[in-house]
mmCIF file of C-alpha atoms in Angstrom:
data_model
loop_
_atom_site.group_PDB
_atom_site.id
_atom_site.type_symbol
_atom_site.label_atom_id
_atom_site.label_comp_id
_atom_site.label_asym_id
_atom_site.label_seq_id
_atom_site.Cartn_x
_atom_site.Cartn_y
_atom_site.Cartn_z
ATOM 1 C CA ASP A 1 -44.077 -78.509 -10.093
ATOM 2 C CA ASP A 2 -43.546 -77.233 -13.617
ATOM 3 C CA GLY A 3 -44.568 -80.241 -15.647
ATOM 4 C CA GLY A 4 -42.911 -79.026 -18.810
ATOM 5 C CA LEU A 5 -39.470 -78.336 -17.351
ATOM 6 C CA GLY A 6 -39.467 -80.489 -14.246
ATOM 7 C CA LEU A 7 -38.717 -77.518 -11.959
ATOM 8 C CA GLN A 8 -40.101 -76.914 -8.481
ATOM 9 C CA ARG A 9 -41.217 -73.287 -8.237
ATOM 10 C CA VAL A 10 -42.915 -71.275 -5.525
ATOM 11 C CA LYS A 11 -44.428 -67.811 -5.282
ATOM 12 C CA CYS A 12 -42.727 -65.694 -2.636
ATOM 13 C CA ARG A 13 -42.031 -62.151 -1.444
ATOM 14 C CA ALA A 14 -38.563 -60.746 -0.781
ATOM 15 C CA VAL A 15 -38.347 -59.425 2.760
ATOM 16 C CA ARG A 16 -35.686 -56.843 1.913
ATOM 17 C CA ASP A 17 -37.754 -54.752 -0.516
ATOM 18 C CA GLY A 18 -41.193 -56.446 -0.745
ATOM 19 C CA ALA A 19 -40.769 -57.577 -4.371
ATOM 20 C CA ALA A 20 -43.081 -60.545 -5.148
ATOM 21 C CA GLY A 21 -42.772 -63.225 -7.836
ATOM 22 C CA TRP A 22 -41.997 -66.851 -8.658
ATOM 23 C CA VAL A 23 -38.675 -68.470 -7.726
ATOM 24 C CA THR A 24 -37.222 -71.866 -8.617
ATOM 25 C CA VAL A 25 -36.775 -73.985 -5.493
ATOM 26 C CA ARG A 26 -35.142 -77.005 -7.118
ATOM 27 C CA ALA A 27 -33.908 -77.754 -10.631
ATOM 28 C CA THR A 28 -34.108 -81.044 -12.538
ATOM 29 C CA SER A 29 -30.413 -81.642 -11.808
ATOM 30 C CA GLY A 30 -31.154 -81.632 -8.082
ATOM 31 C CA THR A 31 -29.653 -78.207 -7.386
ATOM 32 C CA THR A 32 -31.479 -76.487 -4.501
ATOM 33 C CA TYR A 33 -31.815 -72.704 -4.616
ATOM 34 C CA LEU A 34 -33.932 -72.075 -1.506
ATOM 35 C CA GLU A 35 -33.930 -73.547 1.962
ATOM 36 C CA ARG A 36 -36.098 -72.916 4.984
ATOM 37 C CA ALA A 37 -34.974 -70.246 7.456
ATOM 38 C CA GLU A 38 -36.211 -69.012 10.805
ATOM 39 C CA LYS A 39 -38.540 -66.037 10.998
ATOM 40 C CA GLN A 40 -36.557 -62.861 11.668
ATOM 41 C CA PHE A 41 -37.329 -60.684 14.672
ATOM 42 C CA LEU A 42 -35.890 -57.392 15.909
ATOM 43 C CA TRP A 43 -35.287 -55.997 19.397
ATOM 44 C CA CYS A 44 -35.650 -52.442 20.698
ATOM 45 C CA GLU A 45 -32.450 -51.519 22.477
ATOM 46 C CA SER A 46 -33.980 -48.169 23.458
ATOM 47 C CA ASP A 47 -37.234 -46.248 23.007
ATOM 48 C CA VAL A 48 -38.064 -45.557 19.355
ATOM 49 C CA ALA A 49 -41.098 -44.306 17.390
ATOM 50 C CA LEU A 50 -43.279 -46.619 15.297
ATOM 51 C CA ARG A 51 -44.324 -44.538 12.262
ATOM 52 C CA SER A 52 -47.044 -45.022 9.660
ATOM 53 C CA GLY A 53 -44.590 -44.592 6.753
ATOM 54 C CA ALA A 54 -40.934 -45.006 5.917
ATOM 55 C CA GLU A 55 -40.519 -41.232 5.538
ATOM 56 C CA LYS A 56 -38.999 -39.380 8.457
ATOM 57 C CA GLY A 57 -41.917 -36.972 8.841
ATOM 58 C CA SER A 58 -44.688 -39.589 8.747
ATOM 59 C CA ALA A 59 -47.257 -39.819 11.557
ATOM 60 C CA GLU A 60 -46.383 -41.744 14.708
ATOM 61 C CA VAL A 61 -48.457 -44.887 15.376
ATOM 62 C CA ARG A 62 -47.151 -45.298 18.932
ATOM 63 C CA GLY A 63 -43.920 -45.297 20.877
ATOM 64 C CA LEU A 64 -41.973 -48.555 21.160
ATOM 65 C CA LYS A 65 -40.278 -49.128 24.506
ATOM 66 C CA ALA A 66 -36.892 -50.707 25.181
ATOM 67 C CA GLY A 67 -37.068 -54.490 25.277
ATOM 68 C CA GLU A 68 -39.990 -54.891 22.869
ATOM 69 C CA VAL A 69 -39.676 -57.578 20.190
ATOM 70 C CA LEU A 70 -40.727 -56.778 16.614
ATOM 71 C CA GLU A 71 -41.538 -59.122 13.752
ATOM 72 C CA LEU A 72 -39.662 -58.093 10.603
ATOM 73 C CA GLU A 73 -41.992 -57.654 7.619
ATOM 74 C CA GLU A 74 -39.800 -55.676 5.225
ATOM 75 C CA GLY A 75 -36.265 -54.338 5.175
ATOM 76 C CA PRO A 76 -33.677 -53.351 6.004
ATOM 77 C CA ARG A 77 -33.492 -50.238 3.882
ATOM 78 C CA GLU A 78 -30.198 -48.450 4.341
ATOM 79 C CA GLU A 79 -29.708 -44.750 3.751
ATOM 80 C CA ARG A 80 -26.535 -42.789 4.342
ATOM 81 C CA LEU A 81 -26.956 -39.163 5.332
ATOM 82 C CA GLY A 82 -25.034 -36.478 3.515
ATOM 83 C CA SER A 83 -21.413 -36.686 4.596
ATOM 84 C CA ASP A 84 -18.627 -34.155 4.531
ATOM 85 C CA MET A 85 -16.655 -34.062 1.272
ATOM 86 C CA ARG A 86 -12.910 -33.488 1.215
ATOM 87 C CA VAL A 87 -10.326 -33.238 -1.540
ATOM 88 C CA ARG A 88 -6.607 -33.959 -1.215
ATOM 89 C CA GLY A 89 -4.149 -31.319 -2.346
ATOM 90 C CA ALA A 90 -2.067 -28.337 -1.238
ATOM 91 C CA ALA A 91 -2.800 -24.720 -0.420
ATOM 92 C CA CYS A 92 -1.453 -22.300 -3.003
ATOM 93 C CA GLY A 93 -0.232 -19.776 -0.424
ATOM 94 C CA ASP A 94 2.112 -21.827 1.765
ATOM 95 C CA GLU A 95 1.958 -25.302 0.120
ATOM 96 C CA ALA A 96 0.346 -26.782 3.241
ATOM 97 C CA ALA A 97 -0.818 -30.273 2.199
ATOM 98 C CA GLY A 98 -3.841 -32.186 3.413
ATOM 99 C CA TRP A 99 -7.555 -32.772 2.829
ATOM 100 C CA LEU A 100 -9.613 -29.620 2.282
ATOM 101 C CA GLN A 101 -13.254 -29.816 3.350
ATOM 102 C CA VAL A 102 -15.218 -28.509 0.387
ATOM 103 C CA LEU A 103 -18.738 -29.577 1.450
ATOM 104 C CA GLU A 104 -20.400 -30.035 4.847
ATOM 105 C CA LYS A 105 -22.955 -32.787 5.488
ATOM 106 C CA GLY A 106 -25.565 -30.090 6.090
ATOM 107 C CA GLY A 107 -25.124 -28.939 2.482
ATOM 108 C CA ALA A 108 -22.978 -25.837 3.073
ATOM 109 C CA ILE A 109 -20.392 -25.337 0.296
ATOM 110 C CA LEU A 110 -17.015 -24.236 1.665
ATOM 111 C CA ALA A 111 -15.004 -24.226 -1.581
ATOM 112 C CA LYS A 112 -15.834 -24.413 -5.283
ATOM 113 C CA ILE A 113 -13.736 -25.602 -8.191
ATOM 114 C CA SER A 114 -12.828 -22.677 -10.427
ATOM 115 C CA SER A 115 -11.609 -22.366 -14.008
ATOM 116 C CA SER A 116 -10.469 -18.785 -13.366
ATOM 117 C CA ILE A 117 -7.354 -19.695 -11.390
ATOM 118 C CA PHE A 118 -3.977 -18.945 -12.973
ATOM 119 C CA LYS A 119 -0.415 -19.414 -11.733
ATOM 120 C CA CYS A 120 2.602 -17.214 -12.175
ATOM 121 C CA THR A 121 5.439 -18.898 -14.091
ATOM 122 C CA GLU A 122 7.891 -15.989 -13.859
ATOM 123 C CA ALA A 123 8.027 -13.158 -11.326
ATOM 124 C CA ILE A 124 6.061 -10.183 -12.589
ATOM 125 C CA ALA A 125 4.675 -6.882 -11.285
ATOM 126 C CA MET A 126 1.026 -6.185 -10.430
ATOM 127 C CA THR A 127 -0.019 -2.590 -11.193
ATOM 128 C CA ASP A 128 -3.115 -0.549 -10.417
ATOM 129 C CA THR A 129 -3.888 0.279 -14.077
ATOM 130 C CA ALA A 130 -3.287 -1.430 -17.394
ATOM 131 C CA ASP A 131 -1.353 1.535 -18.892
ATOM 132 C CA PHE A 132 2.374 1.290 -18.293
ATOM 133 C CA GLY A 133 2.775 5.060 -18.589
ATOM 134 C CA SER A 134 0.485 5.973 -15.687
ATOM 135 C CA CYS A 135 0.414 2.838 -13.525
ATOM 136 C CA SER A 136 1.715 2.356 -9.987
ATOM 137 C CA LEU A 137 3.139 -0.834 -8.500
ATOM 138 C CA VAL A 138 0.754 -2.742 -6.256
ATOM 139 C CA ARG A 139 3.224 -5.491 -5.383
ATOM 140 C CA ARG A 140 5.416 -8.190 -6.917
ATOM 141 C CA ILE A 141 3.816 -11.528 -7.929
ATOM 142 C CA ASP A 142 6.098 -14.444 -7.087
ATOM 143 C CA VAL A 143 6.648 -17.609 -9.086
ATOM 144 C CA GLY A 144 3.971 -20.217 -8.314
ATOM 145 C CA GLU A 145 1.553 -17.712 -6.791
ATOM 146 C CA ALA A 146 -2.123 -18.274 -7.571
ATOM 147 C CA LEU A 147 -4.207 -15.513 -9.184
ATOM 148 C CA GLU A 148 -7.927 -15.394 -9.851
ATOM 149 C CA LEU A 149 -9.023 -13.817 -13.096
ATOM 150 C CA LEU A 150 -11.568 -11.064 -12.478
ATOM 151 C CA GLY A 151 -14.550 -10.904 -14.790
ATOM 152 C CA GLY A 152 -15.883 -7.770 -16.386
ATOM 153 C CA GLU A 153 -12.479 -6.581 -17.558
ATOM 154 C CA GLU A 154 -11.361 -7.218 -21.114
ATOM 155 C CA GLU A 155 -7.825 -8.095 -22.085
ATOM 156 C CA VAL A 156 -5.692 -4.994 -22.755
ATOM 157 C CA LYS A 157 -2.876 -4.921 -25.289
ATOM 158 C CA PRO A 158 -0.448 -2.043 -24.548
ATOM 159 C CA ASN A 159 1.415 -0.191 -27.285
ATOM 160 C CA GLU A 160 4.643 -1.776 -26.041
ATOM 161 C CA GLY A 161 3.251 -5.217 -26.963
ATOM 162 C CA GLY A 162 2.027 -8.194 -25.019
ATOM 163 C CA ALA A 163 -1.276 -8.632 -23.173
ATOM 164 C CA ARG A 164 -2.475 -7.664 -19.704
ATOM 165 C CA ARG A 165 -5.461 -8.781 -17.620
ATOM 166 C CA LYS A 166 -6.874 -7.959 -14.200
ATOM 167 C CA PHE A 167 -6.406 -10.522 -11.398
ATOM 168 C CA ARG A 168 -6.933 -10.969 -7.697
ATOM 169 C CA ALA A 169 -4.068 -12.441 -5.705
ATOM 170 C CA CYS A 170 -5.387 -15.416 -3.733
ATOM 171 C CA ARG A 171 -2.778 -14.908 -1.035
ATOM 172 C CA ASP A 172 -3.890 -11.478 0.219
ATOM 173 C CA ASN A 173 -6.818 -10.459 -2.079
ATOM 174 C CA ALA A 174 -4.740 -7.718 -3.710
ATOM 175 C CA GLU A 175 -6.181 -6.685 -7.077
ATOM 176 C CA GLY A 176 -4.405 -5.271 -10.104
ATOM 177 C CA TRP A 177 -3.221 -5.701 -13.674
ATOM 178 C CA VAL A 178 -0.654 -8.344 -14.571
ATOM 179 C CA THR A 179 1.115 -9.016 -17.849
ATOM 180 C CA VAL A 180 -0.007 -12.402 -19.174
ATOM 181 C CA SER A 181 2.427 -12.501 -22.102
ATOM 182 C CA GLY A 182 5.250 -10.177 -23.075
ATOM 183 C CA SER A 183 6.115 -8.528 -26.379
ATOM 184 C CA GLN A 184 8.738 -11.209 -27.067
ATOM 185 C CA GLY A 185 6.277 -14.061 -26.487
ATOM 186 C CA THR A 186 7.309 -14.788 -22.890
ATOM 187 C CA VAL A 187 4.402 -16.280 -20.913
ATOM 188 C CA TYR A 188 4.163 -15.052 -17.322
ATOM 189 C CA ILE A 189 0.742 -16.390 -16.325
ATOM 190 C CA LYS A 190 -0.740 -19.822 -17.134
ATOM 191 C CA GLN A 191 -4.138 -21.288 -16.359
ATOM 192 C CA ALA A 192 -4.097 -23.813 -13.486
ATOM 193 C CA PRO A 193 -6.475 -26.773 -13.783
ATOM 194 C CA ARG A 194 -8.345 -28.432 -10.865
ATOM 195 C CA HIS A 195 -8.107 -25.568 -8.386
ATOM 196 C CA TYR A 196 -10.635 -24.681 -5.683
ATOM 197 C CA VAL A 197 -11.406 -21.247 -4.272
ATOM 198 C CA CYS A 198 -12.737 -21.010 -0.714
ATOM 199 C CA SER A 199 -16.090 -19.221 -0.462
ATOM 200 C CA GLN A 200 -15.888 -19.310 3.359
ATOM 201 C CA ALA A 201 -13.472 -20.516 6.019
ATOM 202 C CA ALA A 202 -12.599 -24.144 5.229
ATOM 203 C CA PRO A 203 -10.555 -26.494 7.453
ATOM 204 C CA LEU A 204 -7.592 -28.368 5.994
ATOM 205 C CA HIS A 205 -7.394 -31.800 7.640
ATOM 206 C CA ALA A 206 -4.435 -34.134 7.948
ATOM 207 C CA GLY A 207 -6.486 -37.110 6.706
ATOM 208 C CA LEU A 208 -9.818 -38.237 5.314
ATOM 209 C CA GLY A 209 -11.119 -39.673 8.595
ATOM 210 C CA ALA A 210 -13.751 -37.821 10.592
ATOM 211 C CA GLU A 211 -11.419 -37.526 13.589
ATOM 212 C CA SER A 212 -8.314 -36.351 11.666
ATOM 213 C CA ALA A 213 -6.591 -33.237 12.975
ATOM 214 C CA VAL A 214 -6.914 -29.788 11.371
ATOM 215 C CA VAL A 215 -3.664 -28.577 9.816
ATOM 216 C CA ARG A 216 -4.914 -25.034 9.324
ATOM 217 C CA VAL A 217 -7.982 -23.107 8.158
ATOM 218 C CA LEU A 218 -8.093 -21.591 4.684
ATOM 219 C CA MET A 219 -9.763 -18.193 4.594
ATOM 220 C CA PRO A 220 -12.309 -16.997 1.999
ATOM 221 C CA GLY A 221 -10.659 -16.311 -1.347
ATOM 222 C CA GLU A 222 -7.689 -18.647 -0.832
ATOM 223 C CA ALA A 223 -6.904 -21.109 -3.629
ATOM 224 C CA PHE A 224 -6.269 -24.808 -3.226
ATOM 225 C CA ALA A 225 -4.663 -27.129 -5.776
ATOM 226 C CA ALA A 226 -6.448 -30.501 -5.835
ATOM 227 C CA PHE A 227 -4.585 -33.723 -6.621
ATOM 228 C CA GLU A 228 -7.679 -35.864 -7.180
ATOM 229 C CA GLU A 229 -11.477 -35.873 -7.078
ATOM 230 C CA PRO A 230 -13.320 -35.141 -3.784
ATOM 231 C CA LYS A 231 -14.109 -38.091 -1.513
ATOM 232 C CA GLU A 232 -16.717 -38.747 1.148
ATOM 233 C CA VAL A 233 -15.518 -38.550 4.733
ATOM 234 C CA SER A 234 -15.571 -41.919 6.471
ATOM 235 C CA GLY A 235 -17.792 -42.248 9.513
ATOM 236 C CA GLY A 236 -20.930 -40.630 8.106
ATOM 237 C CA GLU A 237 -24.206 -41.464 9.866
ATOM 238 C CA LYS A 238 -26.256 -44.349 8.419
ATOM 239 C CA LEU A 239 -30.014 -44.829 8.839
ATOM 240 C CA THR A 240 -31.598 -48.310 8.686
ATOM 241 C CA THR A 241 -35.370 -48.541 8.255
ATOM 242 C CA TYR A 242 -37.598 -51.602 8.820
ATOM 243 C CA ARG A 243 -41.306 -52.340 8.418
ATOM 244 C CA VAL A 244 -42.327 -54.281 11.509
ATOM 245 C CA ARG A 245 -45.205 -55.624 13.584
ATOM 246 C CA ALA A 246 -45.064 -55.285 17.364
ATOM 247 C CA VAL A 247 -45.399 -58.668 19.076
ATOM 248 C CA VAL A 248 -47.112 -57.156 22.139
ATOM 249 C CA ASP A 249 -50.185 -55.659 20.424
ATOM 250 C CA GLY A 250 -49.794 -56.400 16.688
ATOM 251 C CA LYS A 251 -49.379 -52.720 15.697
ATOM 252 C CA GLU A 252 -47.640 -52.334 12.315
ATOM 253 C CA GLY A 253 -45.434 -49.550 11.008
ATOM 254 C CA TRP A 254 -41.907 -48.404 10.243
ATOM 255 C CA VAL A 255 -38.962 -47.909 12.604
ATOM 256 C CA THR A 256 -35.611 -46.276 11.925
ATOM 257 C CA SER A 257 -32.337 -47.145 13.634
ATOM 258 C CA THR A 258 -29.354 -44.790 13.615
ATOM 259 C CA SER A 259 -25.687 -45.522 14.311
ATOM 260 C CA ALA A 260 -26.622 -45.622 18.018
ATOM 261 C CA GLY A 261 -28.359 -48.980 17.359
ATOM 262 C CA GLU A 262 -31.886 -48.328 18.656
ATOM 263 C CA VAL A 263 -33.104 -51.460 16.804
ATOM 264 C CA ARG A 264 -31.031 -54.634 16.607
ATOM 265 C CA PRO A 265 -31.516 -58.281 15.557
ATOM 266 C CA TRP A 266 -33.302 -60.398 18.161
ATOM 267 C CA SER A 267 -31.934 -63.708 19.445
ATOM 268 C CA THR A 268 -33.547 -66.196 21.824
ATOM 269 C CA ARG A 269 -30.152 -66.569 23.484
ATOM 270 C CA CYS A 270 -29.865 -63.699 25.982
ATOM 271 C CA LYS A 271 -27.397 -62.577 28.622
ATOM 272 C CA ILE A 272 -28.427 -61.251 32.036
ATOM 273 C CA LEU A 273 -27.304 -57.646 32.584
ATOM 274 C CA ARG A 274 -28.452 -57.110 36.202
ATOM 275 C CA THR A 275 -29.390 -59.402 39.062
ATOM 276 C CA VAL A 276 -33.009 -60.462 38.557
ATOM 277 C CA GLN A 277 -35.445 -63.017 39.980
ATOM 278 C CA LEU A 278 -36.431 -66.148 38.084
ATOM 279 C CA THR A 279 -40.036 -66.769 39.142
ATOM 280 C CA LYS A 280 -42.324 -69.735 38.653
ATOM 281 C CA GLY A 281 -45.333 -67.727 37.416
ATOM 282 C CA PHE A 282 -45.886 -64.932 34.923
ATOM 283 C CA PRO A 283 -47.299 -62.199 37.227
ATOM 284 C CA ALA A 284 -44.705 -59.912 38.790
ATOM 285 C CA ASN A 285 -46.991 -57.850 41.071
ATOM 286 C CA GLU A 286 -46.575 -59.030 44.663
ATOM 287 C CA ALA A 287 -49.761 -57.210 45.661
ATOM 288 C CA ALA A 288 -51.833 -59.252 43.210
ATOM 289 C CA GLU A 289 -50.609 -62.728 44.195
ATOM 290 C CA VAL A 290 -47.757 -64.561 45.919
ATOM 291 C CA ILE A 291 -44.610 -64.761 43.805
ATOM 292 C CA GLU A 292 -42.615 -68.007 44.008
ATOM 293 C CA VAL A 293 -38.938 -67.366 43.284
ATOM 294 C CA VAL A 294 -37.005 -70.219 41.670
ATOM 295 C CA ARG A 295 -33.631 -68.521 42.160
ATOM 296 C CA LEU A 296 -31.695 -65.342 41.388
ATOM 297 C CA LEU A 297 -30.017 -64.871 38.018
ATOM 298 C CA ASP A 298 -26.615 -63.190 38.200
ATOM 299 C CA PRO A 299 -25.135 -60.803 35.591
ATOM 300 C CA GLY A 300 -23.435 -62.690 32.803
ATOM 301 C CA GLU A 301 -25.670 -65.771 32.972
ATOM 302 C CA VAL A 302 -27.075 -67.021 29.678
ATOM 303 C CA VAL A 303 -30.747 -67.954 29.229
ATOM 304 C CA THR A 304 -32.829 -69.136 26.277
ATOM 305 C CA ILE A 305 -36.128 -67.331 25.735
ATOM 306 C CA THR A 306 -38.905 -69.821 24.935
ATOM 307 C CA GLU A 307 -41.733 -67.283 24.551
ATOM 308 C CA GLN A 308 -41.600 -63.734 23.194
ATOM 309 C CA PRO A 309 -41.549 -61.025 25.889
ATOM 310 C CA THR A 310 -45.044 -59.970 26.998
ATOM 311 C CA GLU A 311 -46.076 -57.015 29.119
ATOM 312 C CA ASP A 312 -47.605 -57.800 32.527
ATOM 313 C CA SER A 313 -50.621 -55.510 32.847
ATOM 314 C CA SER A 314 -50.620 -55.750 36.664
ATOM 315 C CA SER A 315 -47.059 -54.427 37.054
ATOM 316 C CA GLY A 316 -46.252 -52.847 33.667
ATOM 317 C CA GLN A 317 -43.110 -54.969 33.422
ATOM 318 C CA LEU A 318 -42.012 -56.806 30.287
ATOM 319 C CA ARG A 319 -41.749 -60.533 31.109
ATOM 320 C CA ALA A 320 -40.436 -63.566 29.215
ATOM 321 C CA CYS A 321 -40.293 -67.309 29.852
ATOM 322 C CA CYS A 322 -36.776 -68.733 29.713
ATOM 323 C CA VAL A 323 -34.520 -71.719 30.429
ATOM 324 C CA CYS A 324 -31.179 -71.197 32.199
ATOM 325 C CA ALA A 325 -28.174 -72.577 30.351
ATOM 326 C CA SER A 326 -26.264 -73.492 33.543
ATOM 327 C CA ASP A 327 -28.804 -75.679 35.391
ATOM 328 C CA LYS A 328 -31.798 -75.856 33.005
ATOM 329 C CA ALA A 329 -33.994 -74.025 35.521
ATOM 330 C CA VAL A 330 -37.271 -72.857 33.926
ATOM 331 C CA GLY A 331 -39.239 -69.764 34.870
ATOM 332 C CA TRP A 332 -40.219 -66.195 34.085
ATOM 333 C CA VAL A 333 -37.790 -63.296 34.064
ATOM 334 C CA THR A 334 -38.335 -59.531 33.854
ATOM 335 C CA VAL A 335 -36.892 -58.101 30.638
ATOM 336 C CA ARG A 336 -37.482 -54.433 31.450
ATOM 337 C CA GLU A 337 -38.210 -52.818 34.783
ATOM 338 C CA GLY A 338 -39.139 -49.186 34.384
ATOM 339 C CA GLY A 339 -36.785 -47.972 31.652
ATOM 340 C CA VAL A 340 -33.886 -50.285 32.551
ATOM 341 C CA LEU A 341 -33.142 -53.466 30.568
ATOM 342 C CA LEU A 342 -32.262 -56.504 32.672
ATOM 343 C CA LEU A 343 -31.195 -58.749 29.795
ATOM 344 C CA SER A 344 -30.022 -58.360 26.214
ATOM 345 C CA PRO A 345 -29.795 -60.663 23.158
ATOM 346 C CA ALA A 346 -26.417 -62.370 22.845
ATOM 347 C CA PRO A 347 -26.198 -64.453 19.640
ATOM 348 C CA GLU A 348 -23.670 -67.271 19.664
ATOM 349 C CA GLU A 349 -20.419 -66.315 17.969
ATOM 350 C CA PRO A 350 -18.656 -68.773 15.631
ATOM 351 C CA ALA A 351 -15.757 -70.656 17.156
ATOM 352 C CA ALA A 352 -12.533 -68.712 16.818
ATOM 353 C CA LYS A 353 -9.693 -70.239 14.880
ATOM 354 C CA PRO A 354 -6.461 -70.915 16.813
ATOM 355 C CA PRO A 355 -3.759 -68.273 16.370
ATOM 356 C CA ALA A 356 -1.266 -68.883 13.613
ATOM 357 C CA GLY A 357 1.563 -69.185 16.141
ATOM 358 C CA GLU A 358 -0.150 -71.995 18.050
ATOM 359 C CA THR A 359 -0.996 -73.850 14.861
ATOM 360 C CA ASP A 360 2.570 -73.643 13.661
ATOM 361 C CA ALA A 361 3.875 -74.908 16.985
ATOM 362 C CA ALA A 362 1.487 -77.868 16.978
ATOM 363 C CA ALA A 363 2.200 -79.006 13.435
ATOM 364 C CA PRO A 364 5.123 -77.741 11.326
ATOM 365 C CA THR A 365 4.205 -76.718 7.828
ATOM 366 C CA THR A 366 7.141 -78.670 6.345
ATOM 367 C CA PRO A 367 7.885 -82.213 7.540
ATOM 368 C CA PRO A 368 11.464 -82.891 8.655
ATOM 369 C CA ALA A 369 13.659 -84.055 5.808
ATOM 370 C CA GLN A 370 14.840 -87.713 5.760
ATOM 371 C CA PRO A 371 18.484 -88.633 5.056
ATOM 372 C CA ALA A 372 19.106 -89.169 1.385
ATOM 373 C CA ALA A 373 20.326 -92.797 1.749
ATOM 374 C CA ALA A 374 18.456 -93.908 4.842
ATOM 375 C CA LYS A 375 18.268 -97.681 5.290
ATOM 376 C CA ARG A 376 15.029 -99.509 5.884
ATOM 377 C CA PRO A 377 14.431 -100.368 9.563
ATOM 378 C CA TRP A 378 15.385 -103.877 10.564
ATOM 379 C CA HIS A 379 11.802 -104.945 11.210
ATOM 380 C CA GLU A 380 10.779 -103.862 7.713
ATOM 381 C CA ALA A 381 13.803 -105.522 6.135
ATOM 382 C CA SER A 382 12.786 -108.831 7.669
ATOM 383 C CA ARG A 383 9.501 -108.718 5.765
ATOM 384 C CA GLY A 384 9.569 -109.839 2.180
ATOM 385 C CA PRO A 385 7.341 -111.519 -0.378
ATOM 386 C CA ILE A 386 7.161 -115.253 -0.097
ATOM 387 C CA GLY A 387 8.062 -117.147 -3.229
ATOM 388 C CA LYS A 388 5.979 -119.711 -5.039
ATOM 389 C CA GLY A 389 7.703 -122.635 -3.274
ATOM 390 C CA SER A 390 6.793 -121.413 0.193
ATOM 391 C CA GLN A 391 4.179 -123.294 2.162
ATOM 392 C CA LYS A 392 2.741 -120.110 3.705
ATOM 393 C CA GLY A 393 0.638 -117.632 1.851
ATOM 394 C CA GLY A 394 0.652 -117.041 -1.839
ATOM 395 C CA PRO A 395 1.982 -114.548 -4.333
ATOM 396 C CA GLY A 396 2.004 -110.999 -2.987
ATOM 397 C CA VAL A 397 1.622 -112.068 0.651
ATOM 398 C CA ARG A 398 4.352 -110.892 2.986
ATOM 399 C CA ALA A 399 5.866 -113.128 5.624
ATOM 400 C CA PRO A 400 5.243 -112.331 9.276
ATOM 401 C CA VAL A 401 8.003 -110.838 11.400
ATOM 402 C CA ARG A 402 9.945 -113.707 12.961
ATOM 403 C CA SER A 403 11.510 -111.804 15.797
ATOM 404 C CA THR A 404 10.302 -108.958 17.946
ATOM 405 C CA SER A 405 13.807 -107.791 18.889
ATOM 406 C CA PRO A 406 16.679 -106.620 16.726
ATOM 407 C CA PRO A 407 19.329 -109.200 15.710
ATOM 408 C CA PRO A 408 22.387 -109.382 17.984
ATOM 409 C CA LYS A 409 25.336 -107.269 16.957
ATOM 410 C CA ARG A 410 28.398 -109.170 15.697
ATOM 411 C CA SER A 411 31.760 -108.446 17.241
ATOM 412 C CA LYS A 412 34.073 -106.686 14.871
ATOM 413 C CA GLY A 413 37.535 -108.346 14.638
ATOM 414 C CA LYS A 414 40.508 -107.853 12.377
ATOM 415 C CA ALA A 415 40.310 -110.125 9.337
ATOM 416 C CA LYS A 416 43.278 -112.139 8.301
ATOM 417 C CA GLY A 417 45.526 -110.627 5.732
ATOM 418 C CA LYS A 418 44.518 -107.113 6.668
#
């Protein structure tokens, strides 16, 4: 207790990253910030290496086998491997739209953003030389076509006026001189912002997902107009690293789980995967001693593990003590036989909420409307407050119902004079 402030504080260590310090457990107002929790354990779904460090290349302590239980000491630490990067836009050659892959997860660059891309605003000729008097036509540059400005060549101003520069056509890699602006001030070529140039063959995908189809492949030198900034492709591989202690022998180290799920949270509630014997004793080697079988456990049965799985030295099998959920039978079960798992953790799932349709059918969201001038039922009308002169009850007390059946209906006859 902190005598000055009246706070309850405790020194602790965060399991996620190992940070240590003091934390307030309870405030003077009664607010509780910490509560007790069960110790966390992990389960090896398949064989995985126990390493001396968190780094991928660290030395291996030993190999962990499927079915082993690990005590969590630190983690998880999540790391996402380099993913493919794509940018949405359209190819400058044929206006094919989609997501261009500009970077591979291995680090290979397929396309780079370039400030040297220009677009033709009015149809103009591309010539082999800058001089109009001695040049030859290379080809016509169409409106909207992308051109890459070539370095090393200065701008040339012909005697006829205007300005010319050397470009490379992104469509077919044709090179030549193009008039940027005419003698009358007409602009034929304008700089195009946010354009990529392919440095090698780059696929154009229909979407951002990893499984999206390829629309076409852009070849080296082709230009691509981007509509937005590049984005990471969904579905990239994620690595999760834990610092653990093996329950079997107490060895400590680091394990890494990939998207395949080599390491998963452990639960004492397990489901039987294959038919297995529930025995009365721990040993599983028939040659060593007689094995008394309680009964056979069928696939799908649920058991509760009461002791952490331990390896039987006589048979090499991983064994655990458990209680069957169906009949409360107690005994020992083999967790792993050879390299095959016979049971797997199955944590209880929270109860599912009833579908919206069933809920609506059971109870309407809006109660049925009552008639605007509905009369009180006869049995309520017969109740009324008893006055001061009454012998029963007092002020505010209602009289009991005198009859349990409705009053008789009066016959309707024609009144005189009507």
